[in-house]
Amino acid sequence: MALTGLAIFKHLPKTNCKECGFPTCLAFAMKVAAGQEGLDSCPTMTDEAREALSAASAPPQKLVKIVGPNGEVAVGQETVMFRHDETFHNPSGVAIQVLDTLSDEELKARCQAIKGLTFHRVGTDISVDLAAVKNDSGDPAKFAAAAKAVSEQTELPLVLISDDAAALEQAAQGLGDAVKPLLVPSEGALEATAELAKTGKYPLCVTNDDLEALAGLSEKLSSGVPELVLSPGELPGPKVIEFLTMSRRAALKKKFRPLGFPALVYAVDSDPAKAAIRASSYISRYAGIVVLDTIEPWAVVAVLTTRQNIYTDPRKPVQVEPKLYEIGSPTDSDPLLITTNFSLSYYSVEGELTAARLSARILAVDTEGTSVLTAWAADKFNPETITKALNDFEADKAVKHHKVVIPGHVAVISAGLADESGWEVLVGPKEASGIASYIKNDWKA
Ligand code: SF4
């Protein structure tokens, strides 16, 4: 039974020191009761109080860590059903499947392809997090060799999938003591693999397409294996969505502990586009880990982009620092483009300039991270705010032509901006995709 905020409050130091980030101990207690904060955020809590509270106030979904040779992936510990209620905390892990039936050369090529699945989007590198090695050969030695090679070549944490507990043991132990892959046995190999997970402290995935049966298994195993992941196995897409939604709801809304673990699902399809659509749907619907078998960059980037969008914090707009940016090597005759400091707006403009190898300056006006039209509608992107930015960042010292290019969507402010700033105002294209051709064809200093 979960504790109330007042019950938790009784155990707190009651000094209102604010070190937890909340103004009072009571405010912190209410957040812990709602499953939105952990006890670790209060550094002055006594050990006795922590012990008394830890079981009852544990987050409704467990955090699971999969450790690789060069870092770890943490999934789970989510506290809300809907992103806009707060935020989603630990991004879904995206895994690429590698079969142990590949030849050495094929395996090497696949590992290189996996390593290359890193993309730069809105100022951040997004990449694949895990490799999922599957024992298709049925040969434990071949599986162990493939796992070791994938671990060394990708340096990613691993998901190990096999019908054979002995094969999982050989593969996991071959990675060294510090590496803790996620073990994914078939139903028949679960009991023996659970023993291995207990002694070796490996996270364990329990698979069953029946939610009730899965809850029964996880309840039985969770006392001995601290880190569990739940999976419905390879089911049709709608069934997977149903599984993800029902297990998340049971864990978060009903505080049903046996289902309070992250979920692993498969988006395996011979058509990479369908695999990407399935994976993106699962990520938007609570998947903890998604296993893909495609290495097509265009399909993987779609999945990673979905994840990046869903796991941004809706309470904090994704923004760049408001300032005057130089793209390429601009002279004082190159264009000065105006946009907002919303990351997507800024990087859309920057990306188009960079791709076309054009030099220019971008003035990112502080609109509290809102996009051009949103900021204009909220009166944050207007002649006054743009003029202030031009003055604050001394744009007149950077260019000699005294011209600014504003987004076509806000053409309506051009006359007002010209009056307010004294600059000549040119109306650029509505979309960033038109910027390169606008500069090449229409810009004159
Ligand atoms: Fe209270 Fe602990 Fe937060 Fe300080 S850090 S305000 S003692 S809950």
PDB file of N, CA, C and O and ligand atoms in Angstrom, residues 12-20 22 24-25 28 41-44, ligand 1:
ATOM      1  N   LEU A  12      10.441  12.890   7.665  1.00  0.00           N
ATOM      2  CA  LEU A  12      11.431  13.817   7.091  1.00  0.00           C
ATOM      3  C   LEU A  12      12.036  14.719   8.170  1.00  0.00           C
ATOM      4  O   LEU A  12      11.427  14.910   9.239  1.00  0.00           O
ATOM      5  N   PRO A  13      13.205  15.324   7.905  1.00  0.00           N
ATOM      6  CA  PRO A  13      13.878  16.159   8.924  1.00  0.00           C
ATOM      7  C   PRO A  13      13.100  17.422   9.313  1.00  0.00           C
ATOM      8  O   PRO A  13      13.334  18.006  10.355  1.00  0.00           O
ATOM      9  N   LYS A  14      12.189  17.874   8.469  1.00  0.00           N
ATOM     10  CA  LYS A  14      11.328  19.057   8.722  1.00  0.00           C
ATOM     11  C   LYS A  14      12.142  20.338   8.945  1.00  0.00           C
ATOM     12  O   LYS A  14      11.809  21.165   9.788  1.00  0.00           O
ATOM     13  N   THR A  15      13.219  20.482   8.207  1.00  0.00           N
ATOM     14  CA  THR A  15      14.020  21.703   8.328  1.00  0.00           C
ATOM     15  C   THR A  15      13.739  22.683   7.188  1.00  0.00           C
ATOM     16  O   THR A  15      14.204  23.819   7.221  1.00  0.00           O
ATOM     17  N   ASN A  16      12.995  22.204   6.186  1.00  0.00           N
ATOM     18  CA  ASN A  16      12.694  23.036   5.005  1.00  0.00           C
ATOM     19  C   ASN A  16      13.958  23.657   4.410  1.00  0.00           C
ATOM     20  O   ASN A  16      13.979  24.829   4.028  1.00  0.00           O
ATOM     21  N   CYS A  17      15.006  22.872   4.337  1.00  0.00           N
ATOM     22  CA  CYS A  17      16.299  23.397   3.876  1.00  0.00           C
ATOM     23  C   CYS A  17      16.352  23.605   2.361  1.00  0.00           C
ATOM     24  O   CYS A  17      17.276  24.241   1.847  1.00  0.00           O
ATOM     25  N   LYS A  18      15.406  23.019   1.623  1.00  0.00           N
ATOM     26  CA  LYS A  18      15.268  23.194   0.157  1.00  0.00           C
ATOM     27  C   LYS A  18      16.331  22.448  -0.664  1.00  0.00           C
ATOM     28  O   LYS A  18      16.398  22.606  -1.879  1.00  0.00           O
ATOM     29  N   GLU A  19      17.174  21.669  -0.030  1.00  0.00           N
ATOM     30  CA  GLU A  19      18.233  20.990  -0.806  1.00  0.00           C
ATOM     31  C   GLU A  19      17.672  19.969  -1.789  1.00  0.00           C
ATOM     32  O   GLU A  19      18.330  19.584  -2.746  1.00  0.00           O
ATOM     33  N   CYS A  20      16.446  19.538  -1.567  1.00  0.00           N
ATOM     34  CA  CYS A  20      15.815  18.573  -2.476  1.00  0.00           C
ATOM     35  C   CYS A  20      15.238  19.259  -3.711  1.00  0.00           C
ATOM     36  O   CYS A  20      14.768  18.604  -4.636  1.00  0.00           O
ATOM     37  N   PHE A  22      12.708  21.440  -3.426  1.00  0.00           N
ATOM     38  CA  PHE A  22      11.338  21.844  -3.100  1.00  0.00           C
ATOM     39  C   PHE A  22      11.375  22.836  -1.930  1.00  0.00           C
ATOM     40  O   PHE A  22      12.282  22.782  -1.093  1.00  0.00           O
ATOM     41  N   THR A  24       9.551  23.182   0.732  1.00  0.00           N
ATOM     42  CA  THR A  24       9.314  22.658   2.084  1.00  0.00           C
ATOM     43  C   THR A  24       9.406  21.134   2.075  1.00  0.00           C
ATOM     44  O   THR A  24       9.280  20.490   1.036  1.00  0.00           O
ATOM     45  N   CYS A  25       9.562  20.583   3.285  1.00  0.00           N
ATOM     46  CA  CYS A  25       9.590  19.117   3.411  1.00  0.00           C
ATOM     47  C   CYS A  25       8.231  18.542   3.005  1.00  0.00           C
ATOM     48  O   CYS A  25       8.159  17.459   2.418  1.00  0.00           O
ATOM     49  N   PHE A  28       7.960  18.236  -0.726  1.00  0.00           N
ATOM     50  CA  PHE A  28       8.766  17.092  -1.173  1.00  0.00           C
ATOM     51  C   PHE A  28       8.021  15.779  -0.881  1.00  0.00           C
ATOM     52  O   PHE A  28       7.961  14.879  -1.726  1.00  0.00           O
ATOM     53  N   SER A  41      16.636  12.286  -3.069  1.00  0.00           N
ATOM     54  CA  SER A  41      16.762  13.743  -3.264  1.00  0.00           C
ATOM     55  C   SER A  41      16.879  14.496  -1.948  1.00  0.00           C
ATOM     56  O   SER A  41      17.209  15.681  -1.948  1.00  0.00           O
ATOM     57  N   CYS A  42      16.564  13.848  -0.826  1.00  0.00           N
ATOM     58  CA  CYS A  42      16.725  14.509   0.485  1.00  0.00           C
ATOM     59  C   CYS A  42      18.020  14.000   1.113  1.00  0.00           C
ATOM     60  O   CYS A  42      18.087  12.875   1.612  1.00  0.00           O
ATOM     61  N   PRO A  43      19.078  14.821   1.110  1.00  0.00           N
ATOM     62  CA  PRO A  43      20.379  14.331   1.593  1.00  0.00           C
ATOM     63  C   PRO A  43      20.467  14.216   3.114  1.00  0.00           C
ATOM     64  O   PRO A  43      21.380  13.581   3.634  1.00  0.00           O
ATOM     65  N   THR A  44      19.537  14.826   3.831  1.00  0.00           N
ATOM     66  CA  THR A  44      19.670  14.839   5.299  1.00  0.00           C
ATOM     67  C   THR A  44      18.737  13.849   5.998  1.00  0.00           C
ATOM     68  O   THR A  44      18.683  13.823   7.224  1.00  0.00           O
TER      69      THR A  44
HETATM   70 FE1  SF4 B   1      13.073  18.788   3.815  1.00  0.00          FE
HETATM   71 FE2  SF4 B   1      14.953  17.067   3.051  1.00  0.00          FE
HETATM   72 FE3  SF4 B   1      13.860  18.735   1.270  1.00  0.00          FE
HETATM   73 FE4  SF4 B   1      15.479  19.675   3.154  1.00  0.00          FE
HETATM   74  S1  SF4 B   1      16.048  18.276   1.518  1.00  0.00           S
HETATM   75  S2  SF4 B   1      13.488  20.530   2.469  1.00  0.00           S
HETATM   76  S3  SF4 B   1      14.997  18.346   4.841  1.00  0.00           S
HETATM   77  S4  SF4 B   1      12.827  17.127   2.387  1.00  0.00           S
END
